Amino acid sequence: MSTARDAIFQAISTANGAPRDADTIAAEAMALIATPDVLRPGFTGQDNLDRFIEKATSERVTATVSHAATLAEVPGQVADYLTRVGLGAQIALQPRAALRDLDWGSVSVHHTVDANEPVAVSIADLAVAETGSVVFLSGPDAPVLLTFLPLHHVVVVGQGQIRRHLEDVFEFVGAGQASQPRNLNIVTGTSGTADIEAKNIRGAHGPRFMHIICVADL
Amino acid sequence: MQHRSTPPRVGFFVTCIVDAMRPNIGFASLKLLEAAGCDVEVPQAQTCCGQPAFNSGDDATTRDLARQVIEVFEGYDYVVAPSGSCASMIRSHYGELFADDPAWAERQRALSAKTWEILSFLRDVMDYHPQGASYDGVATYHDSCSGLRDLGVHDQPRALLGDVAGLRMVPLQGNDECCGFGGTFCVKYPSVSNAIVEDKAAKIEATGADTLLGGDMGCLMNMAGKLSRRGSDVKVYHTVEVLAGMADGPAICKPEKMR
Amino acid sequence: MKQTSEHFKAHVTAALADPTLKIALNRTTTLLRERRAQVIADFGEYAAAREAAQKIKDHTLDNLAHYLAMFEANAVASGAQVHWARTPKEATDIVTAICKAEGARSATRVKSMLGEEIGIGEALAAAGVERIETDLAEHIIQLAGDPPSHIVMPAMHKTHEQVAELFREKHAQPSNSDEIAALVESARRELRPKFLNADIGISGANFLIADTGSIVTVTNEGNAELTTTPPKTHIVTVGIEKIVPSMAHATVFLRLLSRAAIGAEITQYTTFYNGPKRAGDADGPETMHIVLVDNHRTEMLGQFLRPMLRCIRCGACMNHCPVYAAVGGHAYGAVYPGPMGSVLTPAMSDLKSTKDLPNACTLNGRCNEVCPVNIPLPDMLRSLRARQHQAGLTSGMTRGGLAVWGWLARRPGLYRRATGLAMFAMRVWSMNRGRIRRFPMAGNWTRHRDLPQPELGTFMQQYNRRSRK
Ligand code: SF4
């Protein structure tokens, strides 16, 4: 269809010679990552939860963490957080049934997200022990901007959702085009920048503060 | 210690810069190689390894000089040079020159495999431990780039210097960063080279050491020349001069009458 | 940006005369080197990961057509529109045509070096589209009217004092403090409303995932997602070498990229994008265009420059380059500065106008050592010198000097006499002061440093004298 496309493929074949068959290529590709453990940071002796918390609260990632037994405790913990950081009792809430159905008591809840939203609360689909990251899959009840516009982001993470390594996240999502949401956001702490004199500063464009509520039984 | 019935025959490659600017390094090397149990010879037909031409992109001239080096040195058990840069030229870079010439490529591979930088040779091949060397001073160490990255020369000089009585070593910040010499680079881009060596000289002075040691005369000459221009008192010697007890003469860029 | 690499020497003179630049470079390169060293030391599997990364890239390049076709099919299945461009002009024509079709007046943009490479800024300006740079560093240089000076930190040449002055002049509500945190806050205030009102969001991609058709961005600021989500159109411009087989393969690079670039285990935001907004999605663009750009890459694939296509644009080579740290990125006069730039710029333009770049290097090898995909940058720079030599681009002085020296060096007897004489002359000249302050023929050396006084006799002369005794 496009002449540029043809020309590029022609130039590649001039440089590379005839293409090999797809199965051979796939086998070679898989062999390159056949033993992922030798390619990634090991943390034997540390379970997923401990590692996740250690990384999430590290100097670089800067999240704070609290624990809850069940989802029902989340509204109370959010209210505590709001008081602690001196914010009004108003939150942008991810429009998921699991969160909507909770009793938010005195906290007033809305599902839109404003340019200067002070605080948003969402459930992470997954978390990563290796890096202390939380993962969001975009969808009808998971707007992407909820993760990026607010100044404070409160993230609910189910302990059972914590995966050991980044690869495990991708395994969960599934390889292949069909299973992919539009966005898979891997978020590791708060927005930062080192663009001025390489000094690390928090709250560049996205959240400056992240609080994680670890729920034992989601 | 190498246990052999006959001592290894070593062809000593003095390198063009030591030949011209600092023969003392050559004589110190001979003394150490002999003390380490080598049978050392200095072939007369040697000049330069060809690196200046190689780094200027003149592969034809480089190839000519490389053939000369191969012819002169291929009969020895080892070729040893008091420079990481020249040894690495022979060991790591000659291969690029004979890619299309199988006969020479074979001779080249054989020579490359037995070519050594002197400090790593003394330690890794001869398991040499300096006997009775002493130096009264506080020294810091600069790791020259080719020796460090192409040949892995890092621990050997420190281990050897550890046996020198009276010598105290202090670390140099940025010990593994280029001094700005770069062969012809320093005269092609003098102001950039100067900016780099100014920085290096300041870091050397900041260590408080009275002596700077290293393993490559090109780099040492660059740093000594800068320190001298800055009016610094830091003395600069090649490591072999200290190990051989031959650092009693003038340091690089220091007058002979100070003896 | 207009390439001015032929004026490298003049740029260097200007850079070295700028004390503020020296402060800026010192502050940043020092921190970046320390951070990288720490995080690599903590990563016990680094060597294995680096080797795997190199092999994955080589494998992908070996099968480039296969993976690009796979990527295209999957991206299209996700609803994206895929375009191909051989040249920067073809690429920017595609972008501006999309802008025109959408009636776009403004575009937010996430920094991408490919965008700089194809001159997207100039193209948008010519098309009458307001360009809003959202990366903090790009925002700074857009306000200052500067080209980027680094591939990860384009405003590396600026001190925070300079940024403060700039923001005071250009921001609607500048902060009255010079503190870096206050400057970041000021930029946040300035850019926030613009994110939500742009017609188009333009990004690059750090990786293309063949088996899903995803593009991947990594940022620390979160500006990529804020740029690509609100507008109704998302345009990606990306080089064809960014492709990897799968998400699992990409993880190997994610671990290396942020460690090498900024000394972090992972960047704050790593996002995989699959086409436009899906049915029912709460937000996201209605259309997504991916422009795959060649611009000399397929040419490099067929020659000694092939390993350069492994580059993941981490910037470690420049952070650790003594020349870069002394003169800064602008001296190179090209989109890509530092060691990788000195290879890429000649490859993407010509040998002649970029003649200085491969030569202005000490071949110290640090860049290769820190490169997360083990690109033999010094070897390639040396090879470029050989090509310059073959093309007759080496100066007459250098050629002549090499010829005389080479001729002599092949005649050991004559060589010994000649060096003996030269050293004797130098020794006389030194007047026994131990050092030489000025020496004819070595002016470029003695302008900045002393030469040592040679001994009485070269090594060969002394050795032969002794052995005759
Ligand atoms: S050449 Fe290597 S070190 Fe330099 S930017 Fe590319 S990947 Fe990073």
PDB file of N, CA and C in Angstrom, chain C residues 124-199:
ATOM      1  N   LEU C 124       5.623  21.416  13.031  1.00  0.00           N
ATOM      2  CA  LEU C 124       4.361  21.853  13.634  1.00  0.00           C
ATOM      3  C   LEU C 124       4.222  23.365  13.508  1.00  0.00           C
ATOM      4  N   ALA C 125       5.327  24.075  13.722  1.00  0.00           N
ATOM      5  CA  ALA C 125       5.280  25.530  13.606  1.00  0.00           C
ATOM      6  C   ALA C 125       4.859  25.922  12.188  1.00  0.00           C
ATOM      7  N   ALA C 126       5.455  25.257  11.200  1.00  0.00           N
ATOM      8  CA  ALA C 126       5.135  25.580   9.815  1.00  0.00           C
ATOM      9  C   ALA C 126       3.675  25.264   9.503  1.00  0.00           C
ATOM     10  N   ALA C 127       3.120  24.274  10.196  1.00  0.00           N
ATOM     11  CA  ALA C 127       1.730  23.894   9.958  1.00  0.00           C
ATOM     12  C   ALA C 127       0.766  24.725  10.800  1.00  0.00           C
ATOM     13  N   GLY C 128       1.314  25.660  11.562  1.00  0.00           N
ATOM     14  CA  GLY C 128       0.466  26.538  12.364  1.00  0.00           C
ATOM     15  C   GLY C 128      -0.132  25.870  13.588  1.00  0.00           C
ATOM     16  N   VAL C 129       0.539  24.801  14.081  1.00  0.00           N
ATOM     17  CA  VAL C 129       0.041  24.129  15.281  1.00  0.00           C
ATOM     18  C   VAL C 129       0.903  24.553  16.472  1.00  0.00           C
ATOM     19  N   GLU C 130       0.241  25.050  17.514  1.00  0.00           N
ATOM     20  CA  GLU C 130       0.997  25.452  18.705  1.00  0.00           C
ATOM     21  C   GLU C 130       1.532  24.200  19.386  1.00  0.00           C
ATOM     22  N   ARG C 131       2.817  24.201  19.692  1.00  0.00           N
ATOM     23  CA  ARG C 131       3.443  23.019  20.296  1.00  0.00           C
ATOM     24  C   ARG C 131       3.694  23.307  21.771  1.00  0.00           C
ATOM     25  N   ILE C 132       3.200  22.436  22.619  1.00  0.00           N
ATOM     26  CA  ILE C 132       3.401  22.606  24.056  1.00  0.00           C
ATOM     27  C   ILE C 132       4.251  21.458  24.560  1.00  0.00           C
ATOM     28  N   GLU C 133       5.490  21.732  24.885  1.00  0.00           N
ATOM     29  CA  GLU C 133       6.389  20.702  25.409  1.00  0.00           C
ATOM     30  C   GLU C 133       6.045  20.461  26.874  1.00  0.00           C
ATOM     31  N   THR C 134       5.867  19.207  27.269  1.00  0.00           N
ATOM     32  CA  THR C 134       5.397  18.944  28.621  1.00  0.00           C
ATOM     33  C   THR C 134       6.462  18.360  29.541  1.00  0.00           C
ATOM     34  N   ASP C 135       7.499  17.783  28.972  1.00  0.00           N
ATOM     35  CA  ASP C 135       8.608  17.323  29.798  1.00  0.00           C
ATOM     36  C   ASP C 135       9.243  18.578  30.392  1.00  0.00           C
ATOM     37  N   LEU C 136       9.580  18.557  31.671  1.00  0.00           N
ATOM     38  CA  LEU C 136      10.074  19.781  32.307  1.00  0.00           C
ATOM     39  C   LEU C 136      11.280  20.353  31.560  1.00  0.00           C
ATOM     40  N   ALA C 137      12.209  19.485  31.222  1.00  0.00           N
ATOM     41  CA  ALA C 137      13.419  19.976  30.554  1.00  0.00           C
ATOM     42  C   ALA C 137      13.095  20.534  29.178  1.00  0.00           C
ATOM     43  N   GLU C 138      12.202  19.859  28.461  1.00  0.00           N
ATOM     44  CA  GLU C 138      11.819  20.359  27.135  1.00  0.00           C
ATOM     45  C   GLU C 138      11.066  21.678  27.269  1.00  0.00           C
ATOM     46  N   HIS C 139      10.276  21.793  28.323  1.00  0.00           N
ATOM     47  CA  HIS C 139       9.562  23.045  28.591  1.00  0.00           C
ATOM     48  C   HIS C 139      10.580  24.173  28.799  1.00  0.00           C
ATOM     49  N   ILE C 140      11.608  23.876  29.562  1.00  0.00           N
ATOM     50  CA  ILE C 140      12.646  24.882  29.823  1.00  0.00           C
ATOM     51  C   ILE C 140      13.308  25.323  28.515  1.00  0.00           C
ATOM     52  N   ILE C 141      13.717  24.341  27.707  1.00  0.00           N
ATOM     53  CA  ILE C 141      14.431  24.760  26.496  1.00  0.00           C
ATOM     54  C   ILE C 141      13.489  25.362  25.456  1.00  0.00           C
ATOM     55  N   GLN C 142      12.225  24.983  25.514  1.00  0.00           N
ATOM     56  CA  GLN C 142      11.285  25.644  24.599  1.00  0.00           C
ATOM     57  C   GLN C 142      11.163  27.121  24.970  1.00  0.00           C
ATOM     58  N   LEU C 143      11.054  27.394  26.279  1.00  0.00           N
ATOM     59  CA  LEU C 143      10.963  28.791  26.707  1.00  0.00           C
ATOM     60  C   LEU C 143      12.246  29.544  26.374  1.00  0.00           C
ATOM     61  N   ALA C 144      13.373  28.863  26.514  1.00  0.00           N
ATOM     62  CA  ALA C 144      14.661  29.530  26.289  1.00  0.00           C
ATOM     63  C   ALA C 144      15.020  29.606  24.812  1.00  0.00           C
ATOM     64  N   GLY C 145      14.312  28.824  23.980  1.00  0.00           N
ATOM     65  CA  GLY C 145      14.658  28.796  22.560  1.00  0.00           C
ATOM     66  C   GLY C 145      15.949  28.044  22.284  1.00  0.00           C
ATOM     67  N   ASP C 146      16.323  27.135  23.180  1.00  0.00           N
ATOM     68  CA  ASP C 146      17.565  26.358  23.012  1.00  0.00           C
ATOM     69  C   ASP C 146      17.270  25.005  22.369  1.00  0.00           C
ATOM     70  N   PRO C 147      18.233  24.449  21.664  1.00  0.00           N
ATOM     71  CA  PRO C 147      18.115  23.036  21.287  1.00  0.00           C
ATOM     72  C   PRO C 147      18.458  22.161  22.494  1.00  0.00           C
ATOM     73  N   PRO C 148      18.066  20.885  22.467  1.00  0.00           N
ATOM     74  CA  PRO C 148      18.410  20.011  23.601  1.00  0.00           C
ATOM     75  C   PRO C 148      19.927  19.771  23.675  1.00  0.00           C
ATOM     76  N   SER C 149      20.425  19.568  24.891  1.00  0.00           N
ATOM     77  CA  SER C 149      21.864  19.331  25.016  1.00  0.00           C
ATOM     78  C   SER C 149      22.164  17.944  25.561  1.00  0.00           C
ATOM     79  N   HIS C 150      21.113  17.142  25.759  1.00  0.00           N
ATOM     80  CA  HIS C 150      21.300  15.798  26.308  1.00  0.00           C
ATOM     81  C   HIS C 150      20.077  15.003  25.907  1.00  0.00           C
ATOM     82  N   ILE C 151      20.211  13.689  25.729  1.00  0.00           N
ATOM     83  CA  ILE C 151      19.066  12.935  25.226  1.00  0.00           C
ATOM     84  C   ILE C 151      18.078  12.538  26.317  1.00  0.00           C
ATOM     85  N   VAL C 152      18.513  12.540  27.578  1.00  0.00           N
ATOM     86  CA  VAL C 152      17.582  12.240  28.659  1.00  0.00           C
ATOM     87  C   VAL C 152      17.212  13.519  29.412  1.00  0.00           C
ATOM     88  N   MET C 153      18.185  14.385  29.563  1.00  0.00           N
ATOM     89  CA  MET C 153      17.967  15.648  30.271  1.00  0.00           C
ATOM     90  C   MET C 153      18.333  16.803  29.357  1.00  0.00           C
ATOM     91  N   PRO C 154      17.393  17.157  28.475  1.00  0.00           N
ATOM     92  CA  PRO C 154      17.728  18.126  27.430  1.00  0.00           C
ATOM     93  C   PRO C 154      18.155  19.499  27.945  1.00  0.00           C
ATOM     94  N   ALA C 155      17.843  19.809  29.226  1.00  0.00           N
ATOM     95  CA  ALA C 155      18.227  21.120  29.757  1.00  0.00           C
ATOM     96  C   ALA C 155      19.424  21.007  30.691  1.00  0.00           C
ATOM     97  N   MET C 156      20.229  19.997  30.477  1.00  0.00           N
ATOM     98  CA  MET C 156      21.368  19.775  31.355  1.00  0.00           C
ATOM     99  C   MET C 156      22.321  20.969  31.388  1.00  0.00           C
ATOM    100  N   HIS C 157      22.306  21.769  30.342  1.00  0.00           N
ATOM    101  CA  HIS C 157      23.231  22.904  30.270  1.00  0.00           C
ATOM    102  C   HIS C 157      22.806  24.069  31.138  1.00  0.00           C
ATOM    103  N   LYS C 158      21.643  23.991  31.758  1.00  0.00           N
ATOM    104  CA  LYS C 158      21.155  25.122  32.534  1.00  0.00           C
ATOM    105  C   LYS C 158      21.285  24.886  34.041  1.00  0.00           C
ATOM    106  N   THR C 159      21.746  25.905  34.751  1.00  0.00           N
ATOM    107  CA  THR C 159      21.756  25.834  36.216  1.00  0.00           C
ATOM    108  C   THR C 159      20.359  26.197  36.722  1.00  0.00           C
ATOM    109  N   HIS C 160      20.071  25.864  37.975  1.00  0.00           N
ATOM    110  CA  HIS C 160      18.741  26.216  38.487  1.00  0.00           C
ATOM    111  C   HIS C 160      18.572  27.724  38.578  1.00  0.00           C
ATOM    112  N   GLU C 161      19.662  28.436  38.771  1.00  0.00           N
ATOM    113  CA  GLU C 161      19.570  29.905  38.803  1.00  0.00           C
ATOM    114  C   GLU C 161      19.091  30.438  37.454  1.00  0.00           C
ATOM    115  N   GLN C 162      19.611  29.846  36.381  1.00  0.00           N
ATOM    116  CA  GLN C 162      19.185  30.282  35.040  1.00  0.00           C
ATOM    117  C   GLN C 162      17.730  29.940  34.776  1.00  0.00           C
ATOM    118  N   VAL C 163      17.317  28.750  35.242  1.00  0.00           N
ATOM    119  CA  VAL C 163      15.925  28.346  35.054  1.00  0.00           C
ATOM    120  C   VAL C 163      15.001  29.291  35.816  1.00  0.00           C
ATOM    121  N   ALA C 164      15.410  29.663  37.017  1.00  0.00           N
ATOM    122  CA  ALA C 164      14.596  30.566  37.832  1.00  0.00           C
ATOM    123  C   ALA C 164      14.379  31.890  37.095  1.00  0.00           C
ATOM    124  N   GLU C 165      15.433  32.416  36.522  1.00  0.00           N
ATOM    125  CA  GLU C 165      15.344  33.674  35.799  1.00  0.00           C
ATOM    126  C   GLU C 165      14.392  33.545  34.608  1.00  0.00           C
ATOM    127  N   LEU C 166      14.542  32.422  33.902  1.00  0.00           N
ATOM    128  CA  LEU C 166      13.709  32.164  32.730  1.00  0.00           C
ATOM    129  C   LEU C 166      12.229  32.094  33.105  1.00  0.00           C
ATOM    130  N   PHE C 167      11.922  31.349  34.172  1.00  0.00           N
ATOM    131  CA  PHE C 167      10.535  31.182  34.589  1.00  0.00           C
ATOM    132  C   PHE C 167       9.950  32.508  35.060  1.00  0.00           C
ATOM    133  N   ARG C 168      10.756  33.312  35.743  1.00  0.00           N
ATOM    134  CA  ARG C 168      10.265  34.614  36.192  1.00  0.00           C
ATOM    135  C   ARG C 168       9.824  35.454  34.998  1.00  0.00           C
ATOM    136  N   GLU C 169      10.573  35.309  33.920  1.00  0.00           N
ATOM    137  CA  GLU C 169      10.267  36.100  32.730  1.00  0.00           C
ATOM    138  C   GLU C 169       9.067  35.537  31.973  1.00  0.00           C
ATOM    139  N   LYS C 170       8.950  34.200  31.922  1.00  0.00           N
ATOM    140  CA  LYS C 170       7.975  33.603  31.005  1.00  0.00           C
ATOM    141  C   LYS C 170       6.719  33.007  31.641  1.00  0.00           C
ATOM    142  N   HIS C 171       6.755  32.641  32.911  1.00  0.00           N
ATOM    143  CA  HIS C 171       5.583  31.996  33.505  1.00  0.00           C
ATOM    144  C   HIS C 171       4.539  33.022  33.943  1.00  0.00           C
ATOM    145  N   ALA C 172       3.259  32.594  33.856  1.00  0.00           N
ATOM    146  CA  ALA C 172       2.179  33.485  34.265  1.00  0.00           C
ATOM    147  C   ALA C 172       2.249  33.789  35.763  1.00  0.00           C
ATOM    148  N   GLN C 173       2.455  32.720  36.584  1.00  0.00           N
ATOM    149  CA  GLN C 173       2.561  32.948  38.025  1.00  0.00           C
ATOM    150  C   GLN C 173       3.858  32.339  38.528  1.00  0.00           C
ATOM    151  N   PRO C 174       4.971  32.995  38.260  1.00  0.00           N
ATOM    152  CA  PRO C 174       6.243  32.396  38.674  1.00  0.00           C
ATOM    153  C   PRO C 174       6.374  32.369  40.186  1.00  0.00           C
ATOM    154  N   SER C 175       7.215  31.491  40.641  1.00  0.00           N
ATOM    155  CA  SER C 175       7.474  31.434  42.071  1.00  0.00           C
ATOM    156  C   SER C 175       8.533  32.480  42.390  1.00  0.00           C
ATOM    157  N   ASN C 176       8.536  32.983  43.631  1.00  0.00           N
ATOM    158  CA  ASN C 176       9.585  33.962  43.902  1.00  0.00           C
ATOM    159  C   ASN C 176      10.819  33.339  44.547  1.00  0.00           C
ATOM    160  N   SER C 177      10.827  32.012  44.595  1.00  0.00           N
ATOM    161  CA  SER C 177      12.003  31.334  45.140  1.00  0.00           C
ATOM    162  C   SER C 177      12.808  30.702  44.003  1.00  0.00           C
ATOM    163  N   ASP C 178      14.126  30.587  44.222  1.00  0.00           N
ATOM    164  CA  ASP C 178      14.994  29.934  43.245  1.00  0.00           C
ATOM    165  C   ASP C 178      15.155  28.449  43.530  1.00  0.00           C
ATOM    166  N   GLU C 179      14.543  27.988  44.606  1.00  0.00           N
ATOM    167  CA  GLU C 179      14.653  26.575  44.978  1.00  0.00           C
ATOM    168  C   GLU C 179      14.136  25.695  43.833  1.00  0.00           C
ATOM    169  N   ILE C 180      14.791  24.570  43.624  1.00  0.00           N
ATOM    170  CA  ILE C 180      14.396  23.714  42.510  1.00  0.00           C
ATOM    171  C   ILE C 180      12.947  23.240  42.666  1.00  0.00           C
ATOM    172  N   ALA C 181      12.548  22.909  43.891  1.00  0.00           N
ATOM    173  CA  ALA C 181      11.174  22.441  44.123  1.00  0.00           C
ATOM    174  C   ALA C 181      10.164  23.519  43.718  1.00  0.00           C
ATOM    175  N   ALA C 182      10.486  24.760  43.990  1.00  0.00           N
ATOM    176  CA  ALA C 182       9.576  25.861  43.644  1.00  0.00           C
ATOM    177  C   ALA C 182       9.495  26.021  42.126  1.00  0.00           C
ATOM    178  N   LEU C 183      10.604  25.774  41.453  1.00  0.00           N
ATOM    179  CA  LEU C 183      10.609  25.880  39.991  1.00  0.00           C
ATOM    180  C   LEU C 183       9.750  24.790  39.375  1.00  0.00           C
ATOM    181  N   VAL C 184       9.846  23.591  39.941  1.00  0.00           N
ATOM    182  CA  VAL C 184       9.048  22.470  39.449  1.00  0.00           C
ATOM    183  C   VAL C 184       7.558  22.788  39.647  1.00  0.00           C
ATOM    184  N   GLU C 185       7.236  23.348  40.785  1.00  0.00           N
ATOM    185  CA  GLU C 185       5.851  23.717  41.100  1.00  0.00           C
ATOM    186  C   GLU C 185       5.335  24.763  40.106  1.00  0.00           C
ATOM    187  N   SER C 186       6.176  25.698  39.785  1.00  0.00           N
ATOM    188  CA  SER C 186       5.799  26.748  38.847  1.00  0.00           C
ATOM    189  C   SER C 186       5.475  26.160  37.466  1.00  0.00           C
ATOM    190  N   ALA C 187       6.288  25.203  37.029  1.00  0.00           N
ATOM    191  CA  ALA C 187       6.047  24.556  35.736  1.00  0.00           C
ATOM    192  C   ALA C 187       4.762  23.745  35.785  1.00  0.00           C
ATOM    193  N   ARG C 188       4.499  23.113  36.918  1.00  0.00           N
ATOM    194  CA  ARG C 188       3.276  22.320  37.077  1.00  0.00           C
ATOM    195  C   ARG C 188       2.052  23.219  36.913  1.00  0.00           C
ATOM    196  N   ARG C 189       2.104  24.363  37.583  1.00  0.00           N
ATOM    197  CA  ARG C 189       1.001  25.327  37.492  1.00  0.00           C
ATOM    198  C   ARG C 189       0.783  25.786  36.056  1.00  0.00           C
ATOM    199  N   GLU C 190       1.886  26.060  35.392  1.00  0.00           N
ATOM    200  CA  GLU C 190       1.840  26.599  34.042  1.00  0.00           C
ATOM    201  C   GLU C 190       1.256  25.587  33.042  1.00  0.00           C
ATOM    202  N   LEU C 191       1.659  24.328  33.186  1.00  0.00           N
ATOM    203  CA  LEU C 191       1.320  23.340  32.158  1.00  0.00           C
ATOM    204  C   LEU C 191      -0.003  22.627  32.382  1.00  0.00           C
ATOM    205  N   ARG C 192      -0.426  22.553  33.633  1.00  0.00           N
ATOM    206  CA  ARG C 192      -1.596  21.746  33.970  1.00  0.00           C
ATOM    207  C   ARG C 192      -2.809  21.992  33.084  1.00  0.00           C
ATOM    208  N   PRO C 193      -3.241  23.279  32.947  1.00  0.00           N
ATOM    209  CA  PRO C 193      -4.445  23.476  32.119  1.00  0.00           C
ATOM    210  C   PRO C 193      -4.209  23.099  30.663  1.00  0.00           C
ATOM    211  N   LYS C 194      -2.958  23.198  30.217  1.00  0.00           N
ATOM    212  CA  LYS C 194      -2.682  22.949  28.793  1.00  0.00           C
ATOM    213  C   LYS C 194      -2.838  21.480  28.407  1.00  0.00           C
ATOM    214  N   PHE C 195      -2.552  20.613  29.368  1.00  0.00           N
ATOM    215  CA  PHE C 195      -2.693  19.183  29.087  1.00  0.00           C
ATOM    216  C   PHE C 195      -4.113  18.854  28.637  1.00  0.00           C
ATOM    217  N   LEU C 196      -5.083  19.470  29.340  1.00  0.00           N
ATOM    218  CA  LEU C 196      -6.466  19.056  29.141  1.00  0.00           C
ATOM    219  C   LEU C 196      -7.102  19.684  27.914  1.00  0.00           C
ATOM    220  N   ASN C 197      -6.429  20.719  27.364  1.00  0.00           N
ATOM    221  CA  ASN C 197      -7.068  21.440  26.262  1.00  0.00           C
ATOM    222  C   ASN C 197      -6.460  21.195  24.887  1.00  0.00           C
ATOM    223  N   ALA C 198      -5.414  20.377  24.842  1.00  0.00           N
ATOM    224  CA  ALA C 198      -4.743  20.173  23.551  1.00  0.00           C
ATOM    225  C   ALA C 198      -5.596  19.329  22.610  1.00  0.00           C
ATOM    226  N   ASP C 199      -5.420  19.565  21.306  1.00  0.00           N
ATOM    227  CA  ASP C 199      -6.165  18.792  20.309  1.00  0.00           C
ATOM    228  C   ASP C 199      -5.471  17.470  20.009  1.00  0.00           C
TER     229      ASP C 199
END
